[in-house]
XYZ file of C-alpha atoms in Angstrom:
775
model
C 28.345 16.822 13.750
C 26.246 14.012 12.269
C 27.685 10.520 12.196
C 28.060 9.035 8.701
C 25.570 6.355 7.782
C 26.692 2.754 7.827
C 27.892 1.979 4.299
C 25.705 -1.136 4.062
C 22.632 0.981 4.837
C 23.130 3.357 1.897
C 21.256 3.421 -1.389
C 23.373 2.254 -4.329
C 22.854 3.314 -7.919
C 23.217 0.493 -10.441
C 23.464 0.103 -14.190
C 21.650 -3.118 -15.169
C 21.166 -4.295 -18.750
C 17.436 -3.607 -18.920
C 15.053 -4.905 -21.531
C 17.750 -6.586 -23.550
C 18.145 -3.229 -25.295
C 20.191 -0.131 -24.739
C 19.362 3.091 -22.933
C 18.924 6.252 -24.961
C 19.140 9.194 -22.578
C 16.787 8.295 -19.753
C 14.463 6.204 -21.890
C 14.675 2.612 -22.980
C 14.160 1.318 -26.480
C 12.429 -2.035 -25.975
C 9.178 -3.321 -24.513
C 9.149 -4.967 -21.066
C 12.009 -2.596 -20.583
C 12.448 -2.144 -16.825
C 13.775 -5.643 -16.166
C 16.616 -7.782 -17.393
C 15.637 -10.351 -19.979
C 15.614 -13.939 -18.748
C 15.704 -16.711 -21.334
C 13.496 -19.762 -20.855
C 12.911 -22.981 -22.780
C 9.132 -23.442 -22.987
C 7.435 -26.779 -23.619
C 3.655 -26.758 -24.089
C 2.190 -30.264 -23.859
C -1.292 -30.063 -25.402
C -2.763 -33.521 -25.923
C -2.203 -37.037 -27.216
C -4.136 -39.504 -29.390
C -4.188 -43.167 -30.298
C -2.064 -44.180 -27.327
C -1.580 -47.956 -26.984
C -3.838 -49.751 -24.493
C -2.317 -51.617 -21.566
C -5.133 -54.121 -21.064
C -8.134 -55.693 -22.753
C -10.350 -52.726 -21.885
C -8.534 -50.701 -24.519
C -7.593 -47.846 -22.179
C -4.549 -46.494 -20.331
C -3.647 -43.981 -17.582
C -1.286 -41.633 -19.436
C 0.848 -38.731 -18.288
C 3.800 -36.860 -19.803
C 7.249 -36.434 -18.287
C 9.390 -33.529 -19.556
C 13.054 -33.970 -18.715
C 16.021 -31.677 -19.274
C 19.209 -32.730 -17.511
C 18.454 -33.123 -13.800
C 15.179 -31.221 -14.042
C 12.008 -33.211 -14.533
C 8.404 -32.046 -14.690
C 5.270 -34.153 -15.074
C 1.676 -33.497 -16.094
C -1.288 -34.885 -14.207
C -2.407 -38.365 -15.281
C -5.805 -39.387 -16.662
C -7.441 -42.658 -15.789
C -8.542 -44.896 -18.640
C -8.185 -42.344 -21.404
C -6.364 -42.900 -24.669
C -6.881 -39.354 -25.957
C -5.963 -37.122 -22.999
C -5.701 -33.303 -23.055
C -3.266 -31.606 -20.670
C -2.512 -28.150 -22.129
C 0.261 -27.579 -19.603
C 3.402 -25.440 -20.031
C 6.871 -26.198 -18.621
C 9.566 -23.507 -18.365
C 13.277 -24.269 -17.929
C 15.647 -21.415 -17.120
C 18.369 -21.069 -19.752
C 20.883 -20.185 -17.029
C 20.477 -23.684 -15.601
C 20.320 -25.788 -18.762
C 22.288 -28.964 -18.097
C 21.782 -30.851 -21.356
C 21.659 -30.292 -25.089
C 18.662 -32.606 -25.662
C 15.101 -32.236 -24.389
C 13.313 -35.521 -23.667
C 9.507 -35.719 -23.605
C 8.217 -39.137 -22.510
C 4.663 -40.473 -22.395
C 4.140 -42.980 -19.596
C 1.326 -45.144 -18.298
C 0.585 -44.730 -14.584
C 0.891 -47.964 -12.624
C 1.004 -48.864 -8.933
C 4.242 -50.822 -9.280
C 6.197 -49.296 -12.128
C 5.080 -46.793 -14.752
C 5.137 -48.244 -18.271
C 7.046 -46.558 -21.068
C 4.746 -45.720 -24.025
C 6.956 -43.537 -26.220
C 9.139 -40.476 -26.269
C 10.314 -37.478 -28.309
C 13.802 -35.941 -28.412
C 14.537 -32.325 -29.344
C 17.936 -30.775 -30.040
C 18.067 -27.428 -28.189
C 20.119 -25.912 -31.005
C 17.143 -26.405 -33.333
C 14.514 -24.865 -31.027
C 12.979 -21.663 -32.512
C 12.959 -18.334 -30.640
C 9.820 -16.365 -29.980
C 9.496 -12.830 -28.567
C 6.151 -11.073 -27.934
C 4.273 -9.445 -29.583
C 4.764 -12.371 -31.964
C 1.773 -14.714 -31.943
C 2.077 -17.915 -29.895
C 3.842 -20.809 -31.577
C 1.357 -23.301 -33.028
C 1.680 -26.814 -31.494
C 2.295 -29.772 -33.822
C 1.602 -33.502 -33.811
C 4.670 -35.695 -33.315
C 4.775 -39.471 -33.727
C 6.126 -41.198 -30.632
C 9.334 -43.227 -30.788
C 10.666 -46.102 -28.723
C 14.057 -46.100 -27.027
C 15.729 -47.281 -30.265
C 14.264 -44.403 -32.289
C 11.657 -46.445 -34.145
C 8.149 -45.084 -34.593
C 5.498 -46.563 -32.331
C 1.734 -46.180 -31.982
C 0.499 -42.881 -30.597
C 0.991 -39.188 -31.268
C 1.686 -36.224 -29.011
C 0.831 -32.585 -29.755
C 3.255 -30.064 -28.306
C 5.219 -26.884 -28.999
C 8.807 -26.095 -27.986
C 10.352 -22.628 -28.162
C 12.864 -20.289 -26.530
C 11.331 -17.154 -24.994
C 11.601 -14.662 -22.158
C 9.629 -13.857 -19.030
C 7.498 -11.542 -21.199
C 5.867 -14.626 -22.728
C 2.143 -15.035 -22.039
C 2.756 -18.601 -20.857
C 5.233 -17.532 -18.154
C 2.920 -16.785 -15.161
C 1.058 -20.114 -15.167
C 3.945 -22.333 -16.311
C 5.667 -25.014 -14.235
C 9.167 -23.695 -13.495
C 12.291 -25.734 -13.122
C 13.330 -23.435 -10.270
C 10.358 -24.787 -8.293
C 10.800 -28.459 -9.100
C 10.806 -29.370 -5.395
C 7.354 -27.855 -4.783
C 4.595 -30.453 -4.798
C 0.818 -30.337 -4.822
C -1.666 -27.981 -6.452
C -1.788 -25.679 -3.412
C 1.991 -25.479 -3.242
C 2.303 -24.534 -6.906
C -0.460 -21.916 -6.557
C 1.401 -20.332 -3.629
C 4.566 -19.666 -5.648
C 3.081 -18.069 -8.771
C 2.893 -14.350 -9.428
C -0.550 -12.824 -8.944
C -2.343 -9.485 -9.027
C -4.862 -8.665 -6.278
C -7.387 -5.855 -5.942
C -8.413 -4.339 -2.625
C -12.164 -4.301 -2.033
C -13.923 -1.030 -2.744
C -14.534 0.565 0.653
C -17.286 3.021 1.646
C -17.992 4.952 4.795
C -21.472 4.135 6.085
C -22.998 7.021 8.053
C -25.890 6.182 10.385
C -27.508 9.307 11.841
C -29.734 8.097 14.681
C -32.336 10.800 15.282
C -35.119 9.483 17.516
C -37.386 6.555 18.380
C -41.093 6.397 19.129
C -43.473 4.203 21.141
C -40.903 2.120 22.935
C -42.299 -0.308 25.513
C -39.885 -1.100 28.352
C -40.840 -4.006 30.630
C -40.607 -1.835 33.755
C -43.210 0.904 33.374
C -42.398 2.504 36.710
C -38.945 3.901 35.824
C -37.483 6.307 33.336
C -35.804 4.221 30.617
C -32.084 4.723 29.846
C -32.181 4.028 26.143
C -29.323 3.796 23.651
C -28.932 2.363 20.148
C -26.424 -0.364 19.296
C -25.459 -0.772 15.633
C -23.570 -3.800 14.309
C -21.997 -4.273 10.881
C -19.926 -7.455 10.658
C -17.435 -7.251 13.533
C -17.940 -3.483 13.963
C -20.107 -2.527 16.935
C -20.936 1.087 17.860
C -23.268 2.571 20.455
C -24.884 5.953 20.890
C -24.882 7.725 24.205
C -27.853 7.191 26.505
C -30.640 9.508 25.407
C -30.881 12.615 27.605
C -34.687 12.603 27.143
C -35.499 9.626 29.334
C -38.878 8.668 27.943
C -40.487 6.161 25.585
C -39.777 8.658 22.765
C -36.002 9.203 23.155
C -33.883 11.471 20.954
C -30.171 11.236 20.063
C -29.296 12.982 16.770
C -25.920 11.213 16.793
C -23.730 9.943 13.942
C -22.260 6.446 13.848
C -19.619 5.731 11.169
C -18.755 2.310 9.743
C -16.602 0.924 6.942
C -18.498 -1.198 4.409
C -16.984 -3.176 1.550
C -18.618 -3.999 -1.760
C -20.479 -6.238 -2.519
C -22.194 -5.428 0.806
C -22.814 -9.001 1.913
C -23.516 -8.061 5.544
C -26.601 -6.251 6.798
C -26.629 -3.422 9.335
C -28.234 -4.707 12.560
C -29.753 -2.037 14.815
C -31.077 -2.678 18.296
C -32.628 -0.238 20.750
C -31.693 -1.230 24.293
C -32.607 -0.100 27.783
C -29.933 -0.175 30.487
C -31.749 -1.704 33.420
C -28.651 -2.284 35.566
C -24.889 -1.692 35.148
C -24.390 -5.062 33.451
C -27.908 -5.796 32.288
C -29.578 -4.426 29.150
C -33.026 -5.124 27.759
C -33.586 -5.167 23.985
C -36.622 -3.035 23.137
C -36.534 -3.635 19.380
C -34.379 -4.680 16.447
C -34.186 -4.132 12.707
C -31.907 -5.347 9.906
C -31.097 -3.028 6.985
C -29.491 -4.416 3.779
C -26.593 -2.129 2.838
C -26.976 -2.527 -0.938
C -30.282 -0.628 -0.825
C -28.971 2.323 1.204
C -28.799 5.753 -0.498
C -25.408 6.907 -1.766
C -24.245 10.472 -1.159
C -21.556 12.166 -3.253
C -21.538 15.680 -1.736
C -22.541 17.556 1.416
C -26.281 17.634 0.670
C -28.166 15.518 3.235
C -30.187 12.484 2.168
C -33.808 11.995 3.184
C -34.639 10.575 6.610
C -36.629 7.362 6.983
C -38.636 5.596 9.669
C -37.792 1.963 10.297
C -39.965 -0.487 12.185
C -38.443 -2.136 15.243
C -39.456 -5.723 15.878
C -39.355 -7.758 19.055
C -40.746 -11.232 19.675
C -42.793 -11.418 22.883
C -43.775 -14.865 24.236
C -47.085 -14.902 26.168
C -48.181 -18.002 28.148
C -51.847 -18.903 27.661
C -52.500 -21.949 29.772
C -50.081 -24.601 28.558
C -49.707 -23.014 25.114
C -47.193 -20.432 24.057
C -48.567 -17.588 21.999
C -45.910 -15.554 20.123
C -46.853 -12.003 19.251
C -44.913 -9.402 17.300
C -44.458 -5.950 18.700
C -43.426 -2.941 16.613
C -41.972 0.469 17.480
C -40.287 2.928 15.140
C -36.868 4.528 14.853
C -36.080 7.620 12.796
C -32.718 7.630 10.999
C -30.752 9.029 8.104
C -28.512 6.350 6.529
C -26.193 6.813 3.559
C -23.059 5.445 1.956
C -20.552 8.293 1.731
C -18.974 8.365 -1.737
C -17.286 11.743 -1.304
C -14.705 10.555 1.245
C -11.537 8.571 0.713
C -11.558 5.554 3.019
C -8.143 5.602 4.682
C -6.644 2.126 5.058
C -3.005 3.261 4.968
C -0.981 5.584 7.128
C -1.612 9.148 5.958
C 2.154 9.642 5.521
C 2.423 6.734 3.061
C -0.897 6.875 1.204
C -0.854 5.424 -2.292
C -4.377 6.562 -3.199
C -6.284 9.719 -2.291
C -9.329 9.454 -4.552
C -12.899 9.509 -3.225
C -14.836 6.244 -3.163
C -17.391 7.251 -5.818
C -15.994 6.707 -9.286
C -18.097 9.605 -10.591
C -15.846 11.997 -8.631
C -12.543 10.687 -9.986
C -10.410 12.926 -12.129
C -8.390 11.742 -15.107
C -5.087 10.022 -14.457
C -1.971 12.179 -14.732
C 0.547 9.491 -15.575
C 1.789 5.938 -15.277
C 4.055 4.329 -12.687
C 6.163 1.404 -13.877
C 8.062 -0.831 -11.492
C 10.637 -3.450 -12.416
C 11.444 -5.878 -9.596
C 14.837 -7.162 -10.710
C 16.516 -9.219 -8.007
C 17.744 -9.366 -4.436
C 21.246 -9.838 -3.054
C 22.582 -11.198 0.210
C 19.282 -12.294 1.759
C 19.528 -13.780 5.231
C 18.444 -17.401 5.887
C 14.911 -17.232 7.260
C 14.281 -20.895 8.139
C 16.027 -24.246 8.407
C 15.526 -27.082 5.942
C 17.472 -30.348 5.924
C 19.849 -28.949 8.519
C 20.785 -25.783 6.601
C 19.466 -22.239 6.353
C 17.259 -21.378 3.382
C 15.041 -18.585 2.061
C 12.137 -18.787 -0.407
C 11.673 -15.107 -1.247
C 8.885 -13.246 -3.010
C 7.946 -9.550 -3.307
C 4.669 -7.724 -2.758
C 4.094 -4.216 -4.145
C 1.115 -2.056 -3.228
C -0.079 1.100 -4.932
C -3.694 2.258 -4.983
C -6.147 -0.635 -5.009
C -3.741 -2.898 -6.910
C -1.474 -5.327 -5.084
C 1.050 -7.431 -7.000
C 2.908 -10.506 -5.840
C 5.911 -11.909 -7.672
C 6.610 -15.597 -8.017
C 8.537 -17.293 -5.220
C 12.171 -18.168 -5.973
C 12.915 -21.420 -4.178
C 15.968 -21.828 -1.923
C 17.999 -18.826 -3.055
C 19.737 -15.967 -1.243
C 20.116 -14.131 -4.587
C 16.680 -14.519 -6.222
C 16.037 -13.072 -9.675
C 12.449 -12.101 -10.398
C 12.681 -9.648 -13.307
C 8.960 -8.937 -13.274
C 7.438 -5.644 -14.405
C 4.177 -4.046 -13.254
C 2.260 -0.883 -14.105
C -0.142 1.392 -12.211
C -2.211 4.416 -13.199
C -1.267 7.518 -11.198
C -3.919 10.042 -10.156
C -1.827 12.069 -7.722
C 1.965 12.531 -7.672
C 2.036 13.031 -3.887
C 1.601 9.318 -3.199
C 3.858 6.477 -2.116
C 4.441 2.972 -3.493
C 5.442 0.280 -1.001
C 7.470 -2.820 -1.906
C 7.943 -5.592 0.648
C 10.043 -8.771 0.560
C 8.864 -11.905 2.375
C 9.839 -15.523 2.937
C 7.259 -18.068 1.740
C 6.408 -20.629 4.428
C 3.525 -22.290 2.522
C 5.268 -24.125 -0.305
C 3.543 -27.444 0.310
C 0.008 -26.252 1.040
C -1.563 -27.254 4.312
C -2.486 -23.711 5.325
C -3.975 -24.417 8.729
C -5.338 -21.794 11.151
C -2.593 -20.642 13.463
C 0.029 -22.334 11.279
C 3.194 -20.951 9.741
C 3.402 -17.243 8.954
C 5.348 -15.744 6.078
C 8.367 -13.932 7.533
C 9.074 -10.302 6.699
C 12.490 -9.583 5.190
C 12.105 -5.828 4.688
C 10.346 -3.136 2.706
C 10.983 -0.041 0.616
C 8.840 3.075 0.152
C 9.198 5.483 -2.780
C 7.325 8.797 -3.004
C 6.389 9.559 -6.603
C 6.741 13.328 -6.240
C 10.466 12.876 -5.560
C 10.957 11.251 -8.975
C 11.730 13.111 -12.165
C 9.331 12.266 -14.963
C 10.403 9.895 -17.750
C 13.626 8.990 -15.953
C 14.509 5.387 -15.162
C 15.783 4.987 -11.593
C 17.810 1.836 -11.024
C 18.948 1.443 -7.431
C 19.718 -1.258 -4.944
C 17.769 -0.597 -1.733
C 18.900 -1.997 1.639
C 16.253 -4.120 3.360
C 16.344 -2.906 6.962
C 14.321 -4.473 9.760
C 14.248 -3.481 13.401
C 14.686 -6.389 15.824
C 14.722 -6.428 19.630
C 18.523 -6.576 19.451
C 18.836 -3.652 17.021
C 18.556 -2.743 13.353
C 19.597 -5.473 10.942
C 20.214 -5.493 7.215
C 18.412 -8.487 5.713
C 19.770 -7.999 2.199
C 19.252 -5.661 -0.755
C 16.522 -5.432 -3.365
C 17.241 -4.157 -6.861
C 14.442 -2.055 -8.386
C 13.867 -0.077 -11.559
C 11.259 2.696 -11.349
C 9.856 5.084 -13.934
C 7.149 7.718 -13.495
C 5.721 8.879 -16.813
C 3.585 12.016 -16.943
C 0.780 12.204 -19.520
C 0.053 15.896 -18.965
C 2.503 18.208 -17.226
C -0.176 20.901 -16.919
C -2.614 18.569 -15.158
C 0.094 17.404 -12.773
C 1.130 20.951 -11.892
C -2.549 21.780 -11.346
C -2.724 18.970 -8.762
C -0.418 20.967 -6.481
C -3.174 23.558 -6.028
C -5.858 20.980 -5.156
C -6.745 19.687 -1.674
C -4.847 16.558 -0.748
C -8.010 14.683 0.282
C -11.503 14.855 -1.301
C -13.643 17.901 -0.493
C -15.884 16.087 2.014
C -12.929 15.684 4.395
C -12.885 19.495 4.767
C -16.593 20.338 4.457
C -17.679 17.645 6.958
C -14.426 16.558 8.637
C -14.215 13.381 10.697
C -12.656 13.496 14.156
C -9.193 12.086 14.829
C -10.634 9.274 16.964
C -13.133 8.420 14.218
C -10.369 8.282 11.596
C -8.230 6.017 13.817
C -11.113 3.628 14.449
C -12.244 3.622 10.811
C -8.704 3.025 9.548
C -8.391 0.033 11.879
C -11.666 -1.397 10.549
C -10.618 -0.737 6.943
C -7.305 -2.582 7.358
C -9.121 -5.525 8.945
C -11.568 -5.702 6.036
C -8.797 -5.480 3.427
C -6.676 -8.152 5.126
C -9.681 -10.467 5.522
C -10.761 -10.056 1.888
C -7.252 -10.571 0.466
C -6.700 -13.610 2.684
C -9.744 -15.197 1.001
C -8.178 -14.911 -2.464
C -6.571 -17.932 -4.126
C -3.722 -18.057 -3.381
C -4.269 -15.900 -0.285
C -2.370 -12.720 0.437
C -2.110 -13.388 4.123
C -2.982 -11.137 7.023
C 0.594 -10.661 8.247
C 1.623 -9.481 4.772
C -1.221 -6.962 4.434
C -0.718 -5.553 7.930
C 3.024 -5.112 7.375
C 2.452 -3.341 4.050
C -0.227 -1.061 5.558
C 1.895 -0.194 8.632
C -0.644 -1.481 11.130
C 0.569 -0.696 14.646
C 2.861 2.158 13.600
C 1.040 4.488 16.036
C 2.097 2.476 19.099
C 4.408 4.014 21.656
C 8.127 3.833 20.950
C 10.835 5.667 22.844
C 13.107 5.356 19.800
C 10.549 6.886 17.435
C 9.724 9.688 19.883
C 13.396 10.599 20.179
C 13.700 10.523 16.389
C 10.758 12.922 16.009
C 12.219 15.234 18.659
C 15.547 15.439 16.838
C 13.685 16.007 13.550
C 12.172 19.110 15.140
C 15.564 20.205 16.417
C 16.968 19.762 12.910
C 14.173 21.931 11.490
C 14.799 24.668 14.050
C 18.534 24.310 13.522
C 18.344 26.732 10.588
C 16.674 29.403 12.711
C 19.232 28.861 15.471
C 22.043 29.249 12.926
C 20.519 32.538 11.701
C 20.311 33.742 15.298
C 23.961 32.907 15.897
C 24.943 34.636 12.657
C 23.008 37.763 13.612
C 24.645 37.715 17.041
C 28.022 37.645 15.308
C 26.948 40.631 13.180
C 25.976 42.557 16.282
C 29.265 41.729 17.977
C 31.395 42.749 14.967
C 32.999 39.319 14.640
C 33.462 40.077 10.927
C 33.673 43.879 10.492
C 33.296 43.810 6.689
C 30.088 41.777 6.883
C 28.733 44.007 9.637
C 29.362 47.151 7.556
C 27.593 45.599 4.548
C 24.607 44.693 6.733
C 24.495 48.287 8.010
C 24.431 49.595 4.428
C 21.688 47.107 3.459
C 19.699 48.059 6.557
C 19.875 51.778 5.711
C 18.776 51.150 2.116
C 15.764 49.044 3.177
C 14.718 51.623 5.768
C 14.938 54.467 3.239
C 13.241 52.404 0.510
C 10.848 49.964 2.263
C 9.288 48.979 -1.073
C 12.457 46.979 -1.794
C 12.061 44.692 1.228
C 9.675 42.090 -0.236
C 11.191 42.041 -3.757
C 14.622 41.556 -2.192
C 13.409 38.651 -0.026
C 11.697 36.841 -2.928
C 14.612 37.490 -5.258
C 16.958 36.120 -2.602
C 14.784 32.966 -2.249
C 14.748 32.612 -6.033
C 18.535 32.808 -6.222
C 18.923 30.284 -3.379
C 16.551 27.882 -5.164
C 18.496 28.186 -8.406
C 21.783 27.784 -6.544
C 20.578 24.605 -4.753
C 19.551 23.095 -8.091
C 23.147 21.928 -8.535
C 22.882 19.765 -5.388
C 19.377 18.460 -5.950
C 18.911 14.781 -4.922
C 19.581 12.401 -7.804
C 18.010 9.311 -6.239
C 14.745 8.452 -4.428
C 14.634 8.677 -0.620
C 15.254 5.514 1.383
C 15.187 4.266 4.964
C 17.537 6.363 7.089
C 18.649 4.469 10.187
C 20.325 7.537 11.703
C 17.182 9.661 11.255
C 15.137 6.848 12.841
C 17.606 6.466 15.737
C 17.649 2.754 14.965
C 21.419 2.360 15.202
C 21.791 4.113 18.562
C 18.687 2.764 20.308
C 19.261 1.333 23.790
C 18.401 -2.389 24.173
C 15.912 -1.547 26.909
C 14.133 0.925 24.585
C 13.904 -1.731 21.875
C 12.593 -4.229 24.409
C 9.870 -1.733 25.309
C 9.081 -1.094 21.634
C 8.669 -4.814 20.930
C 6.692 -5.395 24.116
C 3.109 -6.526 23.707
C 0.181 -4.183 24.225
C -1.078 -4.456 26.928
C 2.295 -4.971 28.497
C 3.418 -8.431 29.560
C 4.540 -7.183 32.978
C 2.909 -9.277 35.729
C 1.946 -6.598 38.271
C -1.528 -5.150 37.675
C -0.598 -1.669 38.859
C 2.516 -1.561 36.716
C 0.468 -2.720 33.747
C -2.131 -0.004 34.264
C 0.456 2.774 34.630
C 2.628 1.451 31.847
C -0.255 1.189 29.381
C -1.473 4.654 30.284
C 1.998 6.088 29.743
C 2.336 4.378 26.367
C -1.109 5.534 25.241
C -0.438 9.184 26.148
C 3.093 9.116 24.813
C 1.899 7.624 21.545
C -0.316 10.652 20.956
C 2.494 13.043 21.897
C 4.782 11.225 19.513
C 2.267 11.674 16.686
C 1.889 15.401 17.366
C 5.650 15.874 17.508
C 5.996 13.973 14.230
C 3.363 16.169 12.580
C 5.179 19.308 13.733
C 8.409 17.960 12.314
C 6.626 17.163 9.046
C 5.464 20.772 8.655
C 8.969 22.105 9.238
C 10.492 19.611 6.786
C 7.967 20.685 4.157
C 9.243 24.238 4.556
C 12.778 22.990 4.022
C 11.737 21.059 0.900
C 10.521 24.247 -0.827
C 14.006 24.917 -2.193
C 15.664 21.509 -1.845
C 14.470 20.086 -5.202
C 13.364 16.925 -3.403
C 10.118 17.361 -5.329
C 11.449 18.910 -8.566
C 8.031 20.066 -9.789
C 7.055 21.727 -6.519
C 10.412 23.521 -6.208
C 10.186 24.641 -9.840
C 6.720 26.087 -9.181
C 7.905 27.854 -6.033
C 11.045 29.256 -7.621
C 9.001 30.513 -10.590
C 6.491 32.064 -8.170
C 9.322 33.810 -6.317
C 10.607 35.319 -9.552
C 7.151 36.540 -10.600
C 6.438 37.843 -7.083
C 9.745 39.684 -7.040
C 8.941 41.400 -10.368
C 5.328 42.238 -9.409
C 6.302 43.595 -6.009
C 9.081 45.627 -7.591
C 6.707 47.518 -9.870
C 3.850 47.775 -7.333
C 3.977 50.420 -4.565
C 4.564 48.884 -1.164
C 1.631 50.723 0.343
C -0.751 49.137 -2.194
C 0.575 45.655 -1.436
C 0.255 46.200 2.311
C -3.300 47.563 1.934
C -4.468 44.654 -0.261
C -2.844 42.117 2.048
C -4.521 43.642 5.104
C -7.936 43.731 3.428
C -7.523 40.103 2.298
C -6.581 38.877 5.779
C -9.462 40.814 7.374
C -12.038 39.901 4.716
C -15.659 39.130 5.698
C -16.582 35.446 6.397
C -18.930 35.628 3.428
C -15.911 35.771 1.153
C -14.142 32.851 2.834
C -14.260 29.286 1.523
C -14.350 26.105 3.563
C -11.771 24.415 1.350
C -8.091 25.089 2.064
C -6.424 27.846 0.083
C -4.131 27.178 -2.865
C -0.910 27.998 -0.902
C -2.008 25.643 1.887
C -2.805 22.865 -0.603
C 0.609 23.367 -2.208
C 2.317 23.244 1.191
C 0.556 20.029 2.267
C 1.734 18.301 -0.884
C 5.391 18.992 -0.243
C 7.452 15.911 0.728
C 8.715 15.454 4.256
C 11.259 13.029 5.668
C 8.536 10.677 6.907
C 9.311 8.524 3.868
C 12.774 7.841 5.300
C 11.547 6.778 8.741
C 11.805 3.156 9.783
């Protein structure tokens, strides 16, 4: 009997007041409708004119201070300028308004004490409201007043209005919630941003042969190989079996290249003179942007490239430098027909080929509302107390989004909404929560790292179309001392389908682009290329402003998930046992039938057996009709919420401390003894592969179970409909004809076979498994 899940680890359905409107059925009636409306007081300070001078030069150093209760924001100051332009927006949360009057003061910057130049007062009850898509409120000129309310010299142009987070000014505004953050870098690090992953290509280098090589030692057979370098990726061919000055290889080297192809491919032909000594026989550099692009299986043309080597010859006391040239024959192309895998295959958010020409039309839209979080744990200490500065990152396809950082709050409210185009329903969106450790800039190498609070994965195929899912997801993180709940994140998700027919058609298509099946890459190649792809993505996103740091990208992409873990291996083993549990139950039931445990049931089975033997044509229709009825019957208990992290399935709650210590151990191991390290690393490497195979077997069995579970409502509907049609067709078709056609189809000639997977296999590979629920 399975133990019940810890109550805190369960998914909780919620009923938030979304969009400021009401829900009609499963749809909402207002724009920006997947988040709760948050009211803000906006102040746009545009510019000033005719400000009074502070000295004989006729100039001043003005800045504006916007004050509301205890909150105070300031613009930058200009030196010696009487007509400054700021164009800066301040946003004050209505939930934290502490005064009924807004004070806007113009001051003159001074080393000792800033001089008062004039101010404006606004009654909050008189401030107008503005809701997009209304046009922005036009700023107005206001005459400055002194502290007594008398008009003074100088005017200030500004606009004041009440709005929501849907306002265009919201993302770049100064927020009262972040009043303690200082500096330009600090403010940039807390704002919401959208990032795009670089466009990745596979670069295939087919090294065929070389000619006219000139090794320094003419009296030996050269041991020649080719070394190719692209950025930090280095690959080598095997040593040519034809040990001559005209070696041959005909070997493929695969790299990952990112647009805009800033790095060149460096090729060098080298001769292994001794075990640790190689001689370079020639080099060439090939710019990637000029390489041919291939979109299908047809080979590109081969080319000869000149190899250059500088040879220094001493002539007396002078050095004479001569250039020597050999040739190398290669076929180089950028593969546009593959999808460059940078995510775990179980959690892929994008399956399209690289070349945009091969993309199909989108099938729908995914909308995500990141509402709030509850009960976050303190992640760092500030002023002697625990604090958390939380933000969210969501990744789907090439688009990454980052919410603003909520300062010093264990219950942050973001209420930000984002949208993605969907090209395949069998994809996963990942949402992670992190603690910001870079609020005051100063991002130094090896400095503070943003801490992970937890993440959530949602598979789109498990969602019903046009339904709004509002749930609170537990944020679970595995630590060396066990699984720990770091809080809960409240999300609203909606998957909208633009064409039901196109989406159903996707279930008959291969999961990956055609090139993955026509010219498949090896498992070791895919592992190496995925590692390079994640490194390129993390490096490129860390160069954005503000950066999306390496630790964030690696956590979102599940880097290191293939490492050995006793806990994960046990979880995969018990997943297999759960899959086979149904077959074991059938075996036990049949054993009870044979032993007459229930005489009535045994008699009925005897009658059914006699009927099927006398009328064999009823066997298949009966089976499919039975599956159809089971599918319809299970519809009542179909899952009503998305899948979530299952700590019991992951064996996170029952893991032994020693197993967790091994899982969090470094690789290579930190054990001091060399022999123990060698054996331990070898064990972990082998066991990691076994664990992957076991997990894949479990995935196939769970896909079988999901045929009738309604976990993917569209797939189950297709299968149930197929069962009904198959039952009818097989009922009216003689059994002998069906058996004959099936036999001929299975034994068909290779000429009539296709390299692409069949439609049933494509459908099966798209079915959801419980990998989404694994920690």
